[in-house]
Short mmCIF file of N, CA and C and ligand atoms in Angstrom, two decimals:
data_model
loop_
_atom_site.label_atom_id
_atom_site.label_comp_id
_atom_site.label_asym_id
_atom_site.label_seq_id
_atom_site.Cartn_x
_atom_site.Cartn_y
_atom_site.Cartn_z
N UNK A 1 -28.89 3.12 18.12
CA UNK A 1 -30.05 3.97 16.84
C UNK A 1 -30.43 2.81 16.39
N UNK A 2 -28.90 1.56 16.22
CA UNK A 2 -30.24 0.00 14.87
C UNK A 2 -30.89 -0.60 15.57
N UNK A 3 -31.19 -0.97 16.79
CA UNK A 3 -32.79 -1.45 17.57
C UNK A 3 -34.07 -0.90 16.75
N UNK A 4 -33.78 -0.23 16.09
CA UNK A 4 -34.82 1.28 16.20
C UNK A 4 -35.01 0.50 14.97
N UNK A 5 -34.66 0.28 14.69
CA UNK A 5 -34.90 -0.52 13.01
C UNK A 5 -35.63 -1.87 12.46
N UNK A 6 -36.91 -2.07 12.19
CA UNK A 6 -37.21 -3.10 11.93
C UNK A 6 -37.12 -4.06 10.46
N UNK A 7 -36.53 -3.87 9.79
CA UNK A 7 -35.98 -4.91 8.22
C UNK A 7 -35.31 -3.85 7.81
N UNK A 8 -34.38 -4.12 7.64
CA UNK A 8 -33.16 -3.87 6.14
C UNK A 8 -33.17 -4.08 5.57
N UNK A 9 -33.54 -2.56 4.18
CA UNK A 9 -34.18 -3.00 2.55
C UNK A 9 -32.90 -3.44 2.29
N UNK A 10 -31.36 -2.22 1.94
CA UNK A 10 -31.16 -2.57 1.20
C UNK A 10 -29.34 -2.33 2.20
N UNK A 11 -28.25 -3.18 2.14
CA UNK A 11 -26.86 -3.33 2.83
C UNK A 11 -26.53 -1.52 1.96
N UNK A 12 -25.18 -1.73 2.74
CA UNK A 12 -24.53 -0.58 2.26
C UNK A 12 -23.51 -1.66 0.98
N UNK A 13 -22.80 -2.19 0.67
CA UNK A 13 -22.59 -3.50 -0.10
C UNK A 13 -23.67 -3.16 -2.12
N UNK A 14 -25.56 -3.44 -1.82
CA UNK A 14 -27.08 -3.42 -2.02
C UNK A 14 -26.38 -2.74 -3.25
N UNK A 15 -26.03 -1.21 -1.95
CA UNK A 15 -26.32 -0.27 -2.45
C UNK A 15 -25.38 0.78 -3.58
N UNK A 16 -23.50 0.09 -3.35
CA UNK A 16 -22.95 0.64 -4.03
C UNK A 16 -22.41 0.29 -4.77
N UNK A 17 -23.00 -1.28 -5.58
CA UNK A 17 -23.68 -1.82 -6.19
C UNK A 17 -24.22 -0.72 -7.45
N UNK A 18 -25.48 -1.26 -6.70
CA UNK A 18 -26.68 -0.01 -7.71
C UNK A 18 -25.80 0.87 -8.24
N UNK A 19 -25.46 2.25 -6.97
CA UNK A 19 -25.26 2.87 -7.30
C UNK A 19 -23.86 2.79 -8.45
N UNK A 20 -22.45 1.63 -8.70
CA UNK A 20 -21.65 2.08 -9.82
C UNK A 20 -22.45 1.73 -10.95
N UNK A 21 -23.37 0.87 -10.87
CA UNK A 21 -24.96 0.74 -12.05
C UNK A 21 -25.21 2.56 -12.02
N UNK A 22 -25.09 2.91 -12.10
CA UNK A 22 -26.06 3.61 -12.02
C UNK A 22 -25.04 5.21 -12.78
N UNK A 23 -24.30 5.13 -12.09
CA UNK A 23 -23.20 5.92 -12.35
C UNK A 23 -23.06 6.30 -14.39
N UNK A 24 -22.55 4.01 -14.45
CA UNK A 24 -22.27 4.00 -15.24
C UNK A 24 -23.55 4.59 -16.97
N UNK A 25 -24.39 4.11 -15.81
CA UNK A 25 -25.19 5.09 -17.14
C UNK A 25 -25.35 6.97 -17.27
N UNK A 26 -25.31 7.46 -15.95
CA UNK A 26 -25.10 8.65 -16.57
C UNK A 26 -23.87 9.32 -17.01
N UNK A 27 -23.12 8.11 -17.07
CA UNK A 27 -21.98 8.94 -17.41
C UNK A 27 -22.21 8.14 -19.26
N UNK A 28 -22.70 6.99 -19.59
CA UNK A 28 -22.47 6.78 -21.35
C UNK A 28 -23.98 8.27 -21.51
N UNK A 29 -25.05 8.61 -20.27
CA UNK A 29 -25.70 9.38 -21.49
C UNK A 29 -24.91 10.77 -21.56
N UNK A 30 -24.34 10.91 -20.26
CA UNK A 30 -23.48 12.81 -20.89
C UNK A 30 -22.44 12.42 -21.14
N UNK A 31 -21.64 11.38 -21.88
CA UNK A 31 -21.11 11.37 -23.30
C UNK A 31 -20.01 12.11 -22.70
N UNK A 32 -18.91 12.03 -21.66
CA UNK A 32 -18.21 13.10 -22.11
C UNK A 32 -18.19 14.77 -21.05
N UNK A 33 -19.30 14.67 -21.90
CA UNK A 33 -20.09 16.90 -22.11
C UNK A 33 -20.19 17.08 -20.69
N UNK A 34 -20.66 17.89 -20.11
CA UNK A 34 -19.02 18.80 -18.79
C UNK A 34 -20.42 18.18 -18.14
N UNK A 35 -20.54 18.35 -17.25
CA UNK A 35 -21.95 18.13 -16.26
C UNK A 35 -22.41 19.73 -14.34
N UNK A 36 -23.25 19.90 -14.35
CA UNK A 36 -23.35 20.85 -13.27
C UNK A 36 -23.80 19.75 -12.67
N UNK A 37 -22.89 19.28 -11.76
CA UNK A 37 -24.24 17.77 -10.31
C UNK A 37 -24.89 19.00 -9.45
N UNK A 38 -25.62 19.39 -9.08
CA UNK A 38 -26.49 19.36 -7.77
C UNK A 38 -27.22 18.82 -7.40
N UNK A 39 -27.14 18.76 -5.45
CA UNK A 39 -27.12 18.02 -4.41
C UNK A 39 -29.08 18.75 -4.03
N UNK A 40 -29.58 17.82 -3.30
CA UNK A 40 -30.53 18.42 -3.14
C UNK A 40 -30.43 17.88 -1.58
N UNK A 41 -29.67 18.69 -0.32
CA UNK A 41 -29.74 19.09 0.89
C UNK A 41 -30.97 18.35 1.27
N UNK A 42 -30.73 17.74 2.45
CA UNK A 42 -29.71 17.04 3.40
C UNK A 42 -29.31 15.71 3.51
N UNK A 43 -30.48 15.28 2.29
CA UNK A 43 -30.64 12.80 1.73
C UNK A 43 -29.96 13.48 1.21
N UNK A 44 -29.74 14.18 -0.25
CA UNK A 44 -29.23 13.42 -0.24
C UNK A 44 -27.09 13.16 -0.94
N UNK A 45 -27.12 13.59 0.71
CA UNK A 45 -25.31 13.75 0.19
C UNK A 45 -24.85 12.74 0.65
N UNK A 46 -24.98 11.44 0.77
CA UNK A 46 -24.53 9.76 1.06
C UNK A 46 -24.63 9.57 -0.67
N UNK A 47 -25.55 9.34 -1.16
CA UNK A 47 -25.23 9.50 -2.43
C UNK A 47 -24.93 10.02 -3.28
N UNK A 48 -25.09 11.50 -3.17
CA UNK A 48 -24.09 11.95 -4.00
C UNK A 48 -22.80 12.18 -3.78
N UNK A 49 -22.08 11.78 -2.90
CA UNK A 49 -20.27 12.02 -3.19
C UNK A 49 -20.12 10.31 -3.33
N UNK A 50 -21.39 8.74 -3.37
CA UNK A 50 -20.99 7.94 -3.72
C UNK A 50 -21.13 8.45 -5.04
N UNK A 51 -22.03 8.39 -5.91
CA UNK A 51 -21.71 8.70 -7.34
C UNK A 51 -20.79 9.36 -7.93
N UNK A 52 -20.67 11.06 -6.62
CA UNK A 52 -19.58 11.79 -7.54
C UNK A 52 -19.03 10.84 -7.76
N UNK A 53 -17.87 10.14 -7.31
CA UNK A 53 -16.69 9.90 -7.45
C UNK A 53 -17.13 8.89 -8.27
N UNK A 54 -17.82 7.94 -8.70
CA UNK A 54 -18.45 7.43 -10.32
C UNK A 54 -18.21 7.88 -11.33
N UNK A 55 -18.01 8.87 -11.04
CA UNK A 55 -18.67 10.24 -12.39
C UNK A 55 -17.69 10.26 -13.12
N UNK A 56 -16.84 10.22 -14.11
CA UNK A 56 -15.58 10.69 -15.11
C UNK A 56 -15.97 11.41 -15.58
N UNK A 57 -16.23 12.71 -15.40
CA UNK A 57 -17.16 13.89 -16.30
C UNK A 57 -16.14 14.94 -15.58
N UNK A 58 -16.03 16.11 -17.15
CA UNK A 58 -15.95 17.07 -16.25
C UNK A 58 -17.24 18.22 -15.74
N UNK A 59 -17.42 17.91 -14.29
CA UNK A 59 -17.99 18.38 -13.59
C UNK A 59 -18.47 19.18 -12.19
N UNK A 60 -18.99 20.00 -12.54
CA UNK A 60 -19.30 20.87 -11.09
C UNK A 60 -20.18 20.45 -9.42
N UNK A 61 -20.12 20.78 -9.16
CA UNK A 61 -20.79 20.64 -8.09
C UNK A 61 -21.33 21.31 -6.65
N UNK A 62 -22.61 21.65 -6.77
CA UNK A 62 -23.27 22.34 -5.97
C UNK A 62 -24.84 22.40 -4.92
N UNK A 63 -25.02 22.71 -4.01
CA UNK A 63 -25.83 21.95 -3.59
C UNK A 63 -27.61 23.34 -3.10
N UNK A 64 -28.12 22.46 -3.01
CA UNK A 64 -29.38 23.42 -3.38
C UNK A 64 -30.21 22.97 -2.38
N UNK A 65 -30.63 23.57 -0.68
CA UNK A 65 -31.73 23.49 0.46
C UNK A 65 -32.58 24.34 0.69
N UNK A 66 -33.92 23.06 0.56
CA UNK A 66 -34.53 22.91 0.71
C UNK A 66 -35.46 22.28 1.56
N UNK A 67 -36.76 22.54 1.74
CA UNK A 67 -37.82 22.02 2.96
C UNK A 67 -39.18 22.23 2.61
N UNK A 68 -39.28 20.13 2.23
CA UNK A 68 -40.26 19.58 2.30
C UNK A 68 -41.64 19.03 3.58
N UNK A 69 -40.54 18.46 4.31
CA UNK A 69 -40.90 17.53 5.78
C UNK A 69 -40.97 19.04 6.99
N UNK A 70 -42.03 18.41 7.75
CA UNK A 70 -41.93 19.46 8.68
C UNK A 70 -42.02 18.15 9.54
N UNK A 71 -40.74 17.14 9.90
CA UNK A 71 -41.25 16.25 11.00
C UNK A 71 -42.92 14.98 10.90
N UNK A 72 -42.78 14.72 10.33
CA UNK A 72 -43.74 13.67 10.26
C UNK A 72 -43.19 12.99 8.95
N UNK A 73 -43.47 11.59 9.16
CA UNK A 73 -43.63 10.29 8.32
C UNK A 73 -44.17 11.02 6.74
N UNK A 74 -44.81 12.56 6.23
CA UNK A 74 -45.30 12.11 5.74
C UNK A 74 -45.64 13.59 4.73
N UNK A 75 -45.32 14.23 4.04
CA UNK A 75 -44.73 15.49 3.24
C UNK A 75 -45.81 16.48 3.79
N UNK A 76 -45.52 17.67 3.50
CA UNK A 76 -46.24 19.02 4.31
C UNK A 76 -46.92 19.15 2.79
N UNK A 77 -46.07 19.05 2.24
CA UNK A 77 -46.67 19.60 0.29
C UNK A 77 -46.55 21.05 0.81
N UNK A 78 -45.21 21.43 0.91
CA UNK A 78 -44.92 22.73 0.60
C UNK A 78 -43.40 22.49 0.47
N UNK A 79 -43.05 23.10 0.10
CA UNK A 79 -41.61 22.91 -0.98
C UNK A 79 -40.83 24.37 -0.42
N UNK A 80 -39.72 25.01 0.64
CA UNK A 80 -39.19 26.10 0.25
C UNK A 80 -37.85 26.77 0.60
N UNK A 81 -38.20 27.00 -0.01
CA UNK A 81 -35.84 27.54 -0.51
C UNK A 81 -35.75 27.64 0.70
N UNK A 82 -33.98 27.45 1.07
CA UNK A 82 -33.57 27.67 2.35
C UNK A 82 -32.60 28.35 1.76
N UNK A 83 -32.51 28.96 0.70
CA UNK A 83 -31.78 30.45 1.08
C UNK A 83 -31.86 30.92 -0.17
N UNK A 84 -31.33 31.77 -0.23
CA UNK A 84 -30.97 32.82 -1.56
C UNK A 84 -30.99 32.53 -2.33
N UNK A 85 -29.50 32.35 -2.12
CA UNK A 85 -28.90 31.91 -3.97
C UNK A 85 -29.07 31.08 -4.82
N UNK A 86 -29.95 30.78 -6.51
CA UNK A 86 -30.08 29.62 -7.01
C UNK A 86 -28.17 29.19 -6.97
N UNK A 87 -27.95 27.31 -6.95
CA UNK A 87 -26.64 27.54 -7.18
C UNK A 87 -26.49 28.24 -9.12
N UNK A 88 -25.28 27.93 -9.53
CA UNK A 88 -25.14 28.70 -10.36
C UNK A 88 -25.01 28.08 -12.27
N UNK A 89 -26.14 27.63 -12.43
CA UNK A 89 -26.23 26.46 -13.48
C UNK A 89 -26.68 27.20 -14.98
N UNK A 90 -26.50 28.68 -14.67
CA UNK A 90 -27.07 28.73 -15.99
C UNK A 90 -25.93 28.39 -17.43
N UNK A 91 -27.02 28.07 -18.49
CA UNK A 91 -26.04 27.62 -19.50
C UNK A 91 -25.77 25.81 -19.40
N UNK A 92 -26.32 25.90 -17.79
CA UNK A 92 -25.78 24.24 -18.17
C UNK A 92 -26.22 23.20 -18.20
N UNK A 93 -25.09 22.01 -18.77
CA UNK A 93 -26.71 20.84 -18.25
C UNK A 93 -26.37 20.17 -16.86
N UNK A 94 -27.52 20.04 -16.02
CA UNK A 94 -27.67 20.03 -14.88
C UNK A 94 -28.32 18.51 -15.02
N UNK A 95 -27.48 17.33 -13.15
CA UNK A 95 -27.30 16.53 -13.17
C UNK A 95 -28.23 16.95 -11.47
N UNK A 96 -29.46 16.73 -11.76
CA UNK A 96 -29.66 16.85 -9.99
C UNK A 96 -29.76 15.14 -8.87
N UNK A 97 -30.07 15.72 -7.49
CA UNK A 97 -29.51 14.56 -7.43
C UNK A 97 -30.13 14.54 -6.19
N UNK A 98 -31.43 13.70 -5.84
CA UNK A 98 -31.75 13.46 -4.70
C UNK A 98 -32.07 11.76 -4.33
N UNK A 99 -31.77 12.32 -2.68
CA UNK A 99 -32.05 10.57 -1.93
C UNK A 99 -34.03 9.97 -2.31
N UNK A 100 -34.78 10.80 -1.81
CA UNK A 100 -35.83 9.94 -2.95
C UNK A 100 -36.83 10.46 -3.61
N UNK A 101 -37.32 9.79 -4.73
CA UNK A 101 -38.84 10.26 -4.97
C UNK A 101 -39.98 10.19 -4.72
N UNK A 102 -40.88 11.03 -4.04
CA UNK A 102 -41.92 10.45 -3.29
C UNK A 102 -43.26 11.44 -3.81
N UNK A 103 -43.52 12.03 -3.38
CA UNK A 103 -44.99 13.09 -4.23
C UNK A 103 -44.49 13.55 -4.83
N UNK A 104 -42.59 13.77 -5.32
CA UNK A 104 -42.76 14.25 -6.65
C UNK A 104 -42.36 16.41 -6.83
N UNK A 105 -43.06 16.77 -5.64
CA UNK A 105 -43.28 17.82 -5.02
C UNK A 105 -41.42 19.03 -5.36
N UNK A 106 -40.78 18.07 -3.52
CA UNK A 106 -39.27 18.34 -4.34
C UNK A 106 -38.42 18.61 -5.37
N UNK A 107 -38.48 17.73 -5.97
CA UNK A 107 -38.06 17.34 -7.13
C UNK A 107 -38.80 18.32 -8.61
N UNK A 108 -40.11 18.48 -8.92
CA UNK A 108 -40.07 19.40 -9.55
C UNK A 108 -40.29 20.94 -8.78
N UNK A 109 -39.92 21.16 -7.52
CA UNK A 109 -40.54 22.89 -7.48
C UNK A 109 -38.62 22.71 -7.87
N UNK A 110 -37.39 22.08 -7.58
CA UNK A 110 -36.14 22.65 -8.42
C UNK A 110 -35.79 22.47 -8.97
N UNK A 111 -36.47 21.61 -10.14
CA UNK A 111 -36.67 21.59 -11.03
C UNK A 111 -36.83 22.57 -11.24
N UNK A 112 -38.21 23.25 -12.01
CA UNK A 112 -38.33 24.80 -11.78
C UNK A 112 -37.64 25.40 -11.97
N UNK A 113 -37.55 25.35 -10.92
CA UNK A 113 -36.07 26.53 -10.07
C UNK A 113 -35.21 26.57 -11.27
N UNK A 114 -34.43 25.85 -11.42
CA UNK A 114 -33.34 25.30 -12.10
C UNK A 114 -33.03 25.92 -13.75
N UNK A 115 -34.45 24.78 -13.89
CA UNK A 115 -34.44 25.09 -15.20
C UNK A 115 -35.18 27.23 -15.93
N UNK A 116 -35.44 27.63 -14.98
CA UNK A 116 -36.18 28.89 -14.69
C UNK A 116 -35.76 29.61 -15.22
N UNK A 117 -35.72 29.58 -13.48
CA UNK A 117 -34.22 31.49 -13.67
C UNK A 117 -33.52 30.94 -13.02
N UNK A 118 -33.27 29.59 -13.27
CA UNK A 118 -31.96 29.44 -12.62
C UNK A 118 -30.28 29.54 -14.50
N UNK A 119 -32.15 29.04 -15.07
CA UNK A 119 -31.35 29.64 -16.33
C UNK A 119 -30.01 28.16 -16.90
N UNK A 120 -31.24 26.96 -16.53
CA UNK A 120 -29.87 25.66 -16.98
C UNK A 120 -30.29 25.15 -19.19
N UNK A 121 -29.82 24.79 -19.11
CA UNK A 121 -30.58 24.29 -20.88
C UNK A 121 -30.71 23.30 -20.71
N UNK A 122 -30.13 22.09 -19.83
CA UNK A 122 -31.34 20.11 -19.43
C UNK A 122 -31.68 20.06 -18.89
N UNK A 123 -32.06 19.37 -17.92
CA UNK A 123 -31.74 18.79 -16.97
C UNK A 123 -32.23 17.54 -16.62
N UNK A 124 -31.75 16.62 -15.78
CA UNK A 124 -31.79 15.20 -15.87
C UNK A 124 -31.56 15.04 -14.44
N UNK A 125 -31.74 14.16 -14.13
CA UNK A 125 -32.41 13.65 -11.88
C UNK A 125 -32.07 12.25 -12.37
N UNK A 126 -31.00 11.90 -10.61
CA UNK A 126 -30.83 10.58 -10.35
C UNK A 126 -30.79 10.73 -9.42
N UNK A 127 -31.57 9.42 -8.83
CA UNK A 127 -32.41 8.99 -7.02
C UNK A 127 -32.08 8.20 -6.70
N UNK A 128 -31.69 8.23 -5.13
CA UNK A 128 -31.54 6.38 -5.02
C UNK A 128 -33.04 5.50 -5.35
N UNK A 129 -33.78 6.05 -4.23
CA UNK A 129 -35.39 5.48 -3.65
C UNK A 129 -35.95 6.64 -5.02
N UNK A 130 -37.26 5.69 -5.22
CA UNK A 130 -38.76 6.30 -5.96
C UNK A 130 -39.69 5.19 -5.16
N UNK A 131 -40.30 6.12 -4.05
CA UNK A 131 -41.92 6.06 -3.57
C UNK A 131 -42.35 4.86 -5.34
N UNK A 132 -43.11 3.93 -4.78
CA UNK A 132 -44.40 3.31 -5.70
C UNK A 132 -44.65 3.88 -5.44
N UNK A 133 -45.68 5.32 -5.42
CA UNK A 133 -46.69 5.94 -5.14
C UNK A 133 -47.48 6.73 -5.45
N UNK A 134 -49.23 7.45 -5.98
CA UNK A 134 -49.88 8.34 -7.21
C UNK A 134 -48.74 9.64 -6.83
N UNK A 135 -47.84 10.43 -7.14
CA UNK A 135 -47.47 11.18 -6.98
C UNK A 135 -48.55 12.21 -7.10
N UNK A 136 -48.03 13.43 -5.55
CA UNK A 136 -48.83 14.61 -6.57
C UNK A 136 -49.80 15.26 -7.57
N UNK A 137 -47.83 15.68 -7.65
CA UNK A 137 -46.74 15.83 -9.19
C UNK A 137 -47.07 15.10 -9.97
N UNK A 138 -46.91 15.19 -12.06
CA UNK A 138 -46.40 14.23 -12.65
C UNK A 138 -44.78 14.80 -12.34
N UNK A 139 -43.84 13.75 -12.31
CA UNK A 139 -42.75 13.94 -12.53
C UNK A 139 -41.76 11.94 -12.54
N UNK A 140 -40.99 12.76 -13.31
CA UNK A 140 -40.40 10.73 -14.05
C UNK A 140 -38.44 11.08 -13.79
N UNK A 141 -37.92 10.38 -13.29
CA UNK A 141 -37.23 11.22 -12.73
C UNK A 141 -36.21 9.68 -13.94
N UNK A 142 -35.19 10.63 -14.22
CA UNK A 142 -34.30 9.49 -15.13
C UNK A 142 -33.31 8.35 -14.75
N UNK A 143 -33.40 8.52 -13.82
CA UNK A 143 -31.54 8.09 -12.86
C UNK A 143 -32.41 6.83 -11.35
N UNK A 144 -31.79 5.30 -11.53
CA UNK A 144 -33.40 5.24 -10.08
C UNK A 144 -32.84 4.39 -10.12
N UNK A 145 -32.22 4.12 -8.61
CA UNK A 145 -31.68 2.80 -8.57
C UNK A 145 -32.66 1.65 -7.52
N UNK A 146 -33.15 2.24 -6.86
CA UNK A 146 -34.01 1.56 -6.15
C UNK A 146 -35.89 2.17 -6.16
N UNK A 147 -36.71 0.60 -6.35
CA UNK A 147 -37.96 1.03 -6.68
C UNK A 147 -38.50 0.51 -4.61
N UNK A 148 -38.87 1.22 -4.04
CA UNK A 148 -39.99 0.05 -3.01
C UNK A 148 -40.92 1.03 -2.77
N UNK A 149 -41.63 -0.47 -1.49
CA UNK A 149 -42.76 -0.03 -1.86
C UNK A 149 -43.52 1.64 -0.52
N UNK A 150 -44.42 1.73 -1.03
CA UNK A 150 -45.05 2.92 0.39
C UNK A 150 -43.90 2.72 2.16
N UNK A 151 -42.94 3.11 2.10
CA UNK A 151 -43.05 2.25 3.69
C UNK A 151 -42.64 3.71 4.00
N UNK A 152 -41.44 4.80 5.03
CA UNK A 152 -41.58 5.24 5.05
C UNK A 152 -39.66 4.93 5.60
N UNK A 153 -38.91 5.25 5.39
CA UNK A 153 -37.48 4.78 5.21
C UNK A 153 -36.70 5.91 5.62
N UNK A 154 -34.82 4.77 6.24
CA UNK A 154 -34.13 5.40 7.21
C UNK A 154 -33.10 5.07 6.33
N UNK A 155 -32.13 6.22 6.71
CA UNK A 155 -30.27 5.09 5.94
C UNK A 155 -30.35 6.07 4.78
N UNK A 156 -29.16 5.92 5.27
CA UNK A 156 -27.71 6.72 4.32
C UNK A 156 -28.89 7.33 3.10
N UNK A 157 -28.68 8.54 4.61
CA UNK A 157 -29.18 10.10 4.67
C UNK A 157 -30.48 10.43 4.41
N UNK A 158 -31.42 9.61 4.29
CA UNK A 158 -32.52 10.01 4.58
C UNK A 158 -32.97 9.68 6.22
N UNK A 159 -34.13 10.50 6.57
CA UNK A 159 -34.25 10.40 7.96
C UNK A 159 -35.40 11.00 8.67
N UNK A 160 -35.64 10.85 9.90
CA UNK A 160 -37.35 10.99 10.05
C UNK A 160 -36.65 11.80 12.09
N UNK A 161 -37.44 12.79 11.77
CA UNK A 161 -36.54 13.63 12.67
C UNK A 161 -35.09 14.30 13.21
N UNK A 162 -34.70 13.30 11.91
CA UNK A 162 -33.51 14.84 11.52
C UNK A 162 -32.05 13.74 12.57
N UNK A 163 -33.03 12.53 12.48
CA UNK A 163 -31.95 11.06 13.01
C UNK A 163 -31.49 10.48 12.20
N UNK A 164 -31.46 8.93 12.09
CA UNK A 164 -30.57 8.08 10.49
C UNK A 164 -29.67 7.86 9.34
N UNK A 165 -29.89 9.03 9.88
CA UNK A 165 -28.88 9.18 8.03
C UNK A 165 -27.47 8.90 7.97
N UNK A 166 -26.43 8.97 9.33
CA UNK A 166 -25.65 8.31 8.96
C UNK A 166 -25.82 6.42 9.06
N UNK A 167 -26.51 5.93 8.98
CA UNK A 167 -27.20 4.75 8.67
C UNK A 167 -26.50 3.69 7.58
N UNK A 168 -25.60 3.17 7.24
CA UNK A 168 -24.80 2.56 6.63
C UNK A 168 -26.24 1.96 5.93
N UNK A 169 -26.94 1.53 5.50
CA UNK A 169 -27.95 1.18 5.05
C UNK A 169 -29.46 1.91 4.88
N UNK A 170 -30.57 1.00 3.91
CA UNK A 170 -31.70 1.80 4.44
C UNK A 170 -32.85 1.04 4.90
N UNK A 171 -33.35 1.27 5.44
CA UNK A 171 -34.35 0.85 6.87
C UNK A 171 -35.42 1.24 6.71
N UNK A 172 -36.81 0.05 7.57
CA UNK A 172 -37.60 0.64 7.78
C UNK A 172 -37.59 1.18 9.25
N UNK A 173 -38.29 1.37 10.18
CA UNK A 173 -38.32 2.40 11.26
C UNK A 173 -39.57 1.05 12.73
N UNK A 174 -39.33 0.33 13.81
CA UNK A 174 -40.23 -0.15 14.74
C UNK A 174 -41.45 1.06 14.80
N UNK A 175 -42.29 0.83 15.29
CA UNK A 175 -43.82 1.28 15.15
C UNK A 175 -43.52 2.37 16.70
N UNK A 176 -42.61 1.49 17.49
CA UNK A 176 -42.36 2.52 18.70
C UNK A 176 -40.99 3.17 18.25
N UNK A 177 -40.30 2.67 17.40
CA UNK A 177 -39.40 3.82 17.49
C UNK A 177 -40.16 5.94 16.15
N UNK A 178 -40.78 5.44 15.86
CA UNK A 178 -41.94 6.04 14.25
C UNK A 178 -42.31 6.22 16.03
N UNK A 179 -43.15 5.69 17.10
CA UNK A 179 -43.93 6.83 18.29
C UNK A 179 -43.00 7.94 19.73
N UNK A 180 -42.38 7.12 19.54
CA UNK A 180 -40.90 7.86 20.01
C UNK A 180 -40.93 9.34 19.77
N UNK A 181 -40.85 8.99 18.20
CA UNK A 181 -39.22 10.37 17.70
C UNK A 181 -40.50 10.79 17.64
N UNK A 182 -42.03 10.85 17.55
CA UNK A 182 -43.33 12.05 17.44
C UNK A 182 -43.69 12.34 18.23
N UNK A 183 -42.98 11.34 19.47
CA UNK A 183 -43.14 13.06 20.55
C UNK A 183 -41.93 13.07 21.57
N UNK A 184 -41.33 13.71 20.04
CA UNK A 184 -40.06 14.38 20.43
C UNK A 184 -39.31 13.32 21.34
N UNK A 185 -38.92 12.50 22.06
CA UNK A 185 -38.34 11.85 22.87
C UNK A 185 -37.05 10.98 22.29
P1 IMP B 201 -41.22 14.78 -2.50
O1 IMP B 201 -41.33 16.02 -2.46
O2 IMP B 201 -42.50 14.06 -1.42
O3 IMP B 201 -40.74 13.61 -3.24
O4 IMP B 201 -40.23 13.98 -0.58
C1 IMP B 201 -38.70 14.19 -0.83
C2 IMP B 201 -38.26 14.63 -0.02
O5 IMP B 201 -39.40 13.62 0.87
C3 IMP B 201 -36.98 13.79 0.12
O6 IMP B 201 -36.23 14.11 -0.33
C4 IMP B 201 -37.08 12.97 1.90
O7 IMP B 201 -36.25 14.60 2.07
C5 IMP B 201 -38.82 13.64 2.42
N1 IMP B 201 -39.13 11.68 2.50
C6 IMP B 201 -40.11 11.82 1.80
N2 IMP B 201 -40.01 10.14 2.05
C7 IMP B 201 -38.82 10.18 2.76
C8 IMP B 201 -38.58 9.19 3.63
O8 IMP B 201 -39.67 7.13 3.29
N3 IMP B 201 -38.05 8.83 4.52
C9 IMP B 201 -37.12 9.80 4.80
N4 IMP B 201 -37.88 10.32 3.96
C10 IMP B 201 -37.80 10.67 2.96
MG1 MG B 202 -35.26 14.93 4.79
#
């Protein structure tokens, strides 16, 4: 699996050091107030578990499952909810956690759901990565671990065709691995 990696962008050490910094900023931002942390499945799972353990706040944790990618290395443009019930965030201050801010569609759709139908009173977002691209919808993340150029990356929760989420670093794929994945082999 590691042979499929062309270039490592961030090692586990880089990531954990930066997550600790961001967790400090989030902790200061909420200054002891209760927070409902909501992770977007599946990509945020590693970042979520790492940041949670560094937030000394009275918090609850839930996850929301959405689909915005359908196999390729670019966004499909549609965001669909994969569950019937929203996390219970009524009257809560929410910290929404995701792996990557790319087109902005996923985060904007989930934010609108939680603040609208979900009844959250406020919402901040924390992302592991922010791609330097033109967003399809305007969206600003409040807490960002790393900015990356417009490249497709995997690892640390991020997948390509559901593979590579367990890599303990973030990197780009070789053209050959991308070809093999899209050919379904
Ligand atoms: P957005 O809705 O376009 O902002 O995309 C958000 C979702 O697309 C993320 O939560 C990821 O699951 C996926 N995604 C976007 N860019 C990448 C990437 O470079 N690698 C893997 N997944 C990505
Ligand atoms: Mg994905």
